[in-house]
mmCIF file of C-alpha atoms in Angstrom:
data_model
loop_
_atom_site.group_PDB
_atom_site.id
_atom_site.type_symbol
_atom_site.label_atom_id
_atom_site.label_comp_id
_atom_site.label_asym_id
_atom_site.label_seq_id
_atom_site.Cartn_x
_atom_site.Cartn_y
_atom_site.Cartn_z
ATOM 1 C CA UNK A 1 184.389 105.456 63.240
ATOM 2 C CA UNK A 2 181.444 103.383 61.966
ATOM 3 C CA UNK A 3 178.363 105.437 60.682
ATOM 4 C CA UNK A 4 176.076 103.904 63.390
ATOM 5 C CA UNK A 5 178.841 104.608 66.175
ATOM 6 C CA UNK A 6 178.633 108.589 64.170
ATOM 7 C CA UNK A 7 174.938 108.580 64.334
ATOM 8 C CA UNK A 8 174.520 107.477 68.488
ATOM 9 C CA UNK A 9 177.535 110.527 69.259
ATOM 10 C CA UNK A 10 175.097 112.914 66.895
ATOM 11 C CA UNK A 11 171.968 112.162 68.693
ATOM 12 C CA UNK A 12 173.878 112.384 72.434
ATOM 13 C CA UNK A 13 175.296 115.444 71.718
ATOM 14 C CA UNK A 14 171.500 116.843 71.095
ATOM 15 C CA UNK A 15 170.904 115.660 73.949
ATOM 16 C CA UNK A 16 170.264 118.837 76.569
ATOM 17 C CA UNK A 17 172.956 118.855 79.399
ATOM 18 C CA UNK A 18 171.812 117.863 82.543
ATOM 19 C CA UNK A 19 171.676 121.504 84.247
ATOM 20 C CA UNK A 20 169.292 121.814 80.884
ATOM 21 C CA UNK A 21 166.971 119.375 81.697
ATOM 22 C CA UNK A 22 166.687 120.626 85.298
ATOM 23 C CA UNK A 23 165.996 124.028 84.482
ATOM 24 C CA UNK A 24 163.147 122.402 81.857
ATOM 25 C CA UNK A 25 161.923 120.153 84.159
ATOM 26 C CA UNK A 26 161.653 123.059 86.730
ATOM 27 C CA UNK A 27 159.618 125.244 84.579
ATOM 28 C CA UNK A 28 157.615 122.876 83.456
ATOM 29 C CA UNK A 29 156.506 121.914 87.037
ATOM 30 C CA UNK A 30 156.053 125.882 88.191
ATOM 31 C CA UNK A 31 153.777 126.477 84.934
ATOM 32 C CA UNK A 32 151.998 122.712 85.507
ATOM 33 C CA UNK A 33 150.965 124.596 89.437
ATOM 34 C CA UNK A 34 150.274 127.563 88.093
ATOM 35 C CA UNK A 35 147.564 126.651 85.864
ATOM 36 C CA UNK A 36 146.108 123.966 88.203
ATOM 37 C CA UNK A 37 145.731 126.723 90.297
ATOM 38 C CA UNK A 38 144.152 129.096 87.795
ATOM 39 C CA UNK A 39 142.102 125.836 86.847
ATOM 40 C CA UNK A 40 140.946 125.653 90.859
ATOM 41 C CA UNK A 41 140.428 129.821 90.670
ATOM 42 C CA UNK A 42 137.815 128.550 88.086
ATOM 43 C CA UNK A 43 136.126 126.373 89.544
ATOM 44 C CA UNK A 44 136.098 127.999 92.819
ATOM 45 C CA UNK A 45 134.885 131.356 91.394
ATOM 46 C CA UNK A 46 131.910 129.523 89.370
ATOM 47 C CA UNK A 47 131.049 126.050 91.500
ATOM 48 C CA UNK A 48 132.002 126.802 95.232
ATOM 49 C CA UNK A 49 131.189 130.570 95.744
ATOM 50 C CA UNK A 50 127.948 131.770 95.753
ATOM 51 C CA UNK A 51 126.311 134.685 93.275
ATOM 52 C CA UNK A 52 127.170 137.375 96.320
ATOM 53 C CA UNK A 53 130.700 136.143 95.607
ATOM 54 C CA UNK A 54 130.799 136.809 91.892
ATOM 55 C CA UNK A 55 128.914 139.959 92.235
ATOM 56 C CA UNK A 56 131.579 141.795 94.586
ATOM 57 C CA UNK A 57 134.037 140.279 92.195
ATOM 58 C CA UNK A 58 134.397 140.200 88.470
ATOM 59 C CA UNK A 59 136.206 136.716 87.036
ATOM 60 C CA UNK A 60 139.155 138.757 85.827
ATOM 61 C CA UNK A 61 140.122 140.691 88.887
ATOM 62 C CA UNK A 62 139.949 137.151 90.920
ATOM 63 C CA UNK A 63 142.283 135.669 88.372
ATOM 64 C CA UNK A 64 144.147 138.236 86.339
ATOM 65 C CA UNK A 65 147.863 137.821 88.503
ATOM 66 C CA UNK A 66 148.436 134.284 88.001
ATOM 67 C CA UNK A 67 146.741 134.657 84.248
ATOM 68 C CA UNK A 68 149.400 137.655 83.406
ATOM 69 C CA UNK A 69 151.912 135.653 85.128
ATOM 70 C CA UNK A 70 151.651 131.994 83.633
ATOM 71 C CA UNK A 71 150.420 132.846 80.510
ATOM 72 C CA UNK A 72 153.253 135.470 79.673
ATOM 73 C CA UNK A 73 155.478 132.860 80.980
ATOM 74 C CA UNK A 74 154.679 131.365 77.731
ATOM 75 C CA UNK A 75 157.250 133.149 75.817
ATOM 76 C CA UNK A 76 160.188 131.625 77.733
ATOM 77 C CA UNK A 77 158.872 128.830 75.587
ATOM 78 C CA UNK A 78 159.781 130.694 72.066
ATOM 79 C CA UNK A 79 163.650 131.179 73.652
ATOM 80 C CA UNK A 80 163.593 127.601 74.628
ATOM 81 C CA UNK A 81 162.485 126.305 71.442
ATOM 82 C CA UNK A 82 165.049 129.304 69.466
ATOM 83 C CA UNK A 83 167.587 127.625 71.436
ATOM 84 C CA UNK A 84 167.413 123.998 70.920
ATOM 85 C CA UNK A 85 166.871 123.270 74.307
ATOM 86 C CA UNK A 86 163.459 121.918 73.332
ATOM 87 C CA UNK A 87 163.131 120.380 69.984
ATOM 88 C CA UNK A 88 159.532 122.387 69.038
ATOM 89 C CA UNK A 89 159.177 124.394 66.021
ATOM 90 C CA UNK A 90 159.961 128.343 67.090
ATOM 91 C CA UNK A 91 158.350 129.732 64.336
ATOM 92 C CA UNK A 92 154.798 127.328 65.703
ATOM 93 C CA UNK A 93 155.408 128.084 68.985
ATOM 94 C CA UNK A 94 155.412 131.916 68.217
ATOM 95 C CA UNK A 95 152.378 131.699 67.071
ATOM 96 C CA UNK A 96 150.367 129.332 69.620
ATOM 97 C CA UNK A 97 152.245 131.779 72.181
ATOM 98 C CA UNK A 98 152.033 135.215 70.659
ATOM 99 C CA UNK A 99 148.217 134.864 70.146
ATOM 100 C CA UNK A 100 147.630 133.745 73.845
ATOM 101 C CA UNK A 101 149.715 136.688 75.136
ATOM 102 C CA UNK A 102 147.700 139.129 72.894
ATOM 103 C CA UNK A 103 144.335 137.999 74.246
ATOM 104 C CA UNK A 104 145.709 138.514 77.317
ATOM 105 C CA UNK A 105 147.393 141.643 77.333
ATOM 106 C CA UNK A 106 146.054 143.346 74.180
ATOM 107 C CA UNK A 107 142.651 142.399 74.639
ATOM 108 C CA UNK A 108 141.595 141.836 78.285
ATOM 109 C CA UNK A 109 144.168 143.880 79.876
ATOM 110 C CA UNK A 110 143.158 147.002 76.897
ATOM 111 C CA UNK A 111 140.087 147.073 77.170
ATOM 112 C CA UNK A 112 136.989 147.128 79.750
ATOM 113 C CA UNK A 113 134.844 145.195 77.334
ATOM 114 C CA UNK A 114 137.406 142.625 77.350
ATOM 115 C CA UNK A 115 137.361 142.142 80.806
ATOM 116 C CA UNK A 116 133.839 140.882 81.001
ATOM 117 C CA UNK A 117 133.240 138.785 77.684
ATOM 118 C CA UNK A 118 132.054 135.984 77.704
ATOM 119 C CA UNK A 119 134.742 134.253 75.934
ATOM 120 C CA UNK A 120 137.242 134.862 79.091
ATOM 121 C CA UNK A 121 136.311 132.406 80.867
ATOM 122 C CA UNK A 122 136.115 129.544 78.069
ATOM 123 C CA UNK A 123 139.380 130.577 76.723
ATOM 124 C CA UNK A 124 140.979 130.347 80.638
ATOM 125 C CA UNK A 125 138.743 126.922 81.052
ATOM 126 C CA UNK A 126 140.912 125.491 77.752
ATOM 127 C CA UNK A 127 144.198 126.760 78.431
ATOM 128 C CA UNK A 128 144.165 125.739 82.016
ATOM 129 C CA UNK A 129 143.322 121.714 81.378
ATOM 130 C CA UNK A 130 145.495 121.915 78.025
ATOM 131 C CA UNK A 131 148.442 123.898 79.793
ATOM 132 C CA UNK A 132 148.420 121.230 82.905
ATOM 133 C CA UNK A 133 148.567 118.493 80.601
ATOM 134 C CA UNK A 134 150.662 119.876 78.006
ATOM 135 C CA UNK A 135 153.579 120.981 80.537
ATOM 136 C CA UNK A 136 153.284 117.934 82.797
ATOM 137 C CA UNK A 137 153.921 115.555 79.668
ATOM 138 C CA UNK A 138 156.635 118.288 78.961
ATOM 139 C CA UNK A 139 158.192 117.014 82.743
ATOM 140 C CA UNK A 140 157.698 113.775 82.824
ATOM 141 C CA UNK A 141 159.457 113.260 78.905
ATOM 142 C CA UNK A 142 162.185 115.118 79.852
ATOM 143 C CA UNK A 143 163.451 112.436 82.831
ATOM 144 C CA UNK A 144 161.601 109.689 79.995
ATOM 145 C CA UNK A 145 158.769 108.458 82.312
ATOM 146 C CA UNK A 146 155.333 109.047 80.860
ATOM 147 C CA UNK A 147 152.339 107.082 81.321
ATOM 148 C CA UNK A 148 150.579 106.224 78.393
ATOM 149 C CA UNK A 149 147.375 107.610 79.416
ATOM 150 C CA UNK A 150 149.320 111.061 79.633
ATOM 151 C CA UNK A 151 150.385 110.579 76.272
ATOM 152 C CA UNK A 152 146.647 109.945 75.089
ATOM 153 C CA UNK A 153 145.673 112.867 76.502
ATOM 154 C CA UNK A 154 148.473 114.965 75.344
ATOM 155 C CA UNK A 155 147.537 114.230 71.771
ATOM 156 C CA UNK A 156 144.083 113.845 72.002
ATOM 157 C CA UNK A 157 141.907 116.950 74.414
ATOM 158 C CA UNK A 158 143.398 119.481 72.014
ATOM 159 C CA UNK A 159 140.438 117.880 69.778
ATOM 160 C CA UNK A 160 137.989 119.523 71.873
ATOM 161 C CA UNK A 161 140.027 122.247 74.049
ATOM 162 C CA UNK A 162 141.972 123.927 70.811
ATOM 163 C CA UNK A 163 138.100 124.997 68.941
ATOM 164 C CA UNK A 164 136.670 126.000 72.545
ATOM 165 C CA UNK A 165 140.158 128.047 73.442
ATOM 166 C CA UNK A 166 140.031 129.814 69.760
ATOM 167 C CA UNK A 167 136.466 130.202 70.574
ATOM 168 C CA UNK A 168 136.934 131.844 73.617
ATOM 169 C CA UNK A 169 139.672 134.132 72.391
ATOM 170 C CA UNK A 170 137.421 135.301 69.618
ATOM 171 C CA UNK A 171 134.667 136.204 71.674
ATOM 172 C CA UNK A 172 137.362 138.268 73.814
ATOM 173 C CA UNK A 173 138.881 140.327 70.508
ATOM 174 C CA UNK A 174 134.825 140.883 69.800
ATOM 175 C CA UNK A 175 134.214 142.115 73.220
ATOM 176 C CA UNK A 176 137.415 144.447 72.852
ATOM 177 C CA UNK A 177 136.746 145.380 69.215
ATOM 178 C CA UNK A 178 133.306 146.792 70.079
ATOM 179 C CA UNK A 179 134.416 149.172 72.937
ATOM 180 C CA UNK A 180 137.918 150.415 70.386
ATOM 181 C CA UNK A 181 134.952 151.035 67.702
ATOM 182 C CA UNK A 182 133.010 153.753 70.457
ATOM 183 C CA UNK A 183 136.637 154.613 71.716
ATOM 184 C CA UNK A 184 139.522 155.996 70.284
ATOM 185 C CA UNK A 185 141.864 153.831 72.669
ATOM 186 C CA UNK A 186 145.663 152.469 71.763
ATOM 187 C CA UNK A 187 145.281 154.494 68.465
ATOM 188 C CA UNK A 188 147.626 157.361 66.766
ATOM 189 C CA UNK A 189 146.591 159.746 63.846
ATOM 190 C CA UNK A 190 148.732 162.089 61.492
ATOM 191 C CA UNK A 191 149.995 164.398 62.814
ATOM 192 C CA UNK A 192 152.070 163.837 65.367
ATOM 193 C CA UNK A 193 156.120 163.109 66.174
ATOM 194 C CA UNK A 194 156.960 159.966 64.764
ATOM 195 C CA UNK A 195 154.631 160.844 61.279
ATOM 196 C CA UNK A 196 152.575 157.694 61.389
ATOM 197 C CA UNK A 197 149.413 156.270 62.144
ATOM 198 C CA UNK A 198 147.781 153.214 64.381
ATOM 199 C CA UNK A 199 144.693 151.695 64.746
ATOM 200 C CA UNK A 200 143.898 149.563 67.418
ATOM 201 C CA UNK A 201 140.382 148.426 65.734
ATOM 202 C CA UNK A 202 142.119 147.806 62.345
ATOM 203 C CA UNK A 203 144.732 145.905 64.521
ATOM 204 C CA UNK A 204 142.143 143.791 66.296
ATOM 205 C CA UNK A 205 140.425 142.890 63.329
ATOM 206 C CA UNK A 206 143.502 141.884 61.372
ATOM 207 C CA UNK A 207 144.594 139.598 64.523
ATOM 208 C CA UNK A 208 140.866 138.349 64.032
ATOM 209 C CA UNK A 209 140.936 137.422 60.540
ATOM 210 C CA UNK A 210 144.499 136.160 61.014
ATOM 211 C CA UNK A 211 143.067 133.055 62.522
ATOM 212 C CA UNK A 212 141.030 131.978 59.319
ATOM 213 C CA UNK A 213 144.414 131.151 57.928
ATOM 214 C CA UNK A 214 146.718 130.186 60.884
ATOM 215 C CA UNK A 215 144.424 128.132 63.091
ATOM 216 C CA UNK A 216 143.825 125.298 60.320
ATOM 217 C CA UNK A 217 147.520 125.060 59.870
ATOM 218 C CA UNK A 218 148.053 124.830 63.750
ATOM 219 C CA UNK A 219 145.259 122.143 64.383
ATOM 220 C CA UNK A 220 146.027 120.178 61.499
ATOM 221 C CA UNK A 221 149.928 120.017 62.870
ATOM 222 C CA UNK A 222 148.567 118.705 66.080
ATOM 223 C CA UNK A 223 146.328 115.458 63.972
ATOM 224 C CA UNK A 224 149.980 114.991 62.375
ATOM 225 C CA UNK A 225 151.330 115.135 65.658
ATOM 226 C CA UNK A 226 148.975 113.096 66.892
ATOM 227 C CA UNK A 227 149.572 110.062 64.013
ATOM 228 C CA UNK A 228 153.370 110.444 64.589
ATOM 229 C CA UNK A 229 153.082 109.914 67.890
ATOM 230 C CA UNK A 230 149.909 107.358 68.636
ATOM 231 C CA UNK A 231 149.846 105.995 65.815
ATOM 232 C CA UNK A 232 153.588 105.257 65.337
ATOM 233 C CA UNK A 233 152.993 103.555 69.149
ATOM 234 C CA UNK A 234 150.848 101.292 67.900
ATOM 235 C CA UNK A 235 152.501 100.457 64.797
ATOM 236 C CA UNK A 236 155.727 99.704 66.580
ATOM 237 C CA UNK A 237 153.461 97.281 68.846
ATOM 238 C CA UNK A 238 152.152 95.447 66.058
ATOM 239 C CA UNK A 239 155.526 95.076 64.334
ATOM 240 C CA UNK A 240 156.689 93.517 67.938
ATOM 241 C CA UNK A 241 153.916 90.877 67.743
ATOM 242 C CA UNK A 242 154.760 90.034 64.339
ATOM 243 C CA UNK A 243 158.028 89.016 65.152
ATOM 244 C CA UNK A 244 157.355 87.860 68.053
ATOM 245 C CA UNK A 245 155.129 85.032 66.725
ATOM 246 C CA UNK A 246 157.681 84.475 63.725
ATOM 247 C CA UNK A 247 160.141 83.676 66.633
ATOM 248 C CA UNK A 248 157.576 81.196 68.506
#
């Protein structure tokens, strides 16, 4: 067996089965509705109610089932990627995950403060138009039929949406971290059963100072993303043209 006959049975075989791909391409879609329609709660609650509305109401209670739904949803994307059924990095995708699902449900969900910050609905305006374009890409490169204006947006909002979503999360851990500073909430002190000790503020503000170091790492990996995949596009273009004309 040649190599290049070796190489093309290597690459098939990571290629996901097709009950695979239809299970991807069928979360993909469900997550791609679900945030449109946390994207259309949005808008709804903020551009086609009135203040009456959002005074009976707070933005949370109007959106927090498909939020805690969706966005917990998330983690199936850790398995996937721990799996090889997607070829992401798990140990990335932990983290872009793990940080979402702690705003979520160890900030807003913990915490009355939470509930109300300002940063909730900035955070949910980011995820929602980076989650619909994210996991319709997701669909549409799994059967191999993606415009290319879905690929430029793919690897090019997260310019603006990633610093306003981080934004927004912050603002909800500083919302949270000033009600567990009056409160002793989701915290344990000696003595007690298990002999050990927990505090949520500590906790918060570790998560919080955990982005100095992570988010760089995770926004630079998207601009290398970005490059590999735009910029190797037009690259292979150009080289095309080049021969092209040395055929002519």
């Amino acid at each position: 067996m040649s190599a290049k006959v070796a190489k093309s049975n290597k690459s098939a075989s990571k290629e996901p089965s097709a009950l695979a791909k239809l299970y991807l391409i069928g979360y993909n879609a469900v997550q791609v509705g679900g945030w449109s329609y946390i994207l259309y709660q949005l808008v709804n609650y903020y551009l086609l109610q009135g203040p009456e509305f959002r005074a009976q109401i707070t933005l949370w209670d109007y959106t927090q089932v498909a939020v805690i739904i969706f966005q917990n949803a998330a983690f199936v994307e850790i398995l996937n990627a721990a799996f090889g059924l997607v070829k992401s990095n798990p140990v990335v995708t932990g983290f872009q995950v793990f940080s979402r699902m702690m705003v979520v449900v160890g900030v807003v969900m913990a915490t009355p403060t939470g509930k109300v910050s300002p940063g909730l609905p900035i955070a949910l305006f980011a995820w929602a138009i980076t989650e619909i374009i994210r996991y319709g890409y997701y669909a549409l490169n799994i059967v191999k039929v993606v415009p290319h204006f879905v690929v430029f947006l793919r690897y090019t909002t997260f310019i603006v949406l990633y610093p306003i979503g981080v934004t927004g999360e912050l603002l909800c851990f500083w919302w949270a971290q000033s009600y567990a500073r009056e409160n002793s909430v989701w915290s344990t002190v000696m003595p007690n059963k298990w002999n050990a000790t927990f505090s949520y503020l500590a906790f918060l503000w570790i998560v919080m100072l955990g982005y100095i170091p992570i988010f760089p790492q995770l926004y630079l990996h998207m601009f290398a993303q970005r490059r590999k995949i735009l910029g190797g596009a037009s690259s292979a273009v150009g080289a095309a043209s080049v021969q092209k004309k040395k055929a002519q």
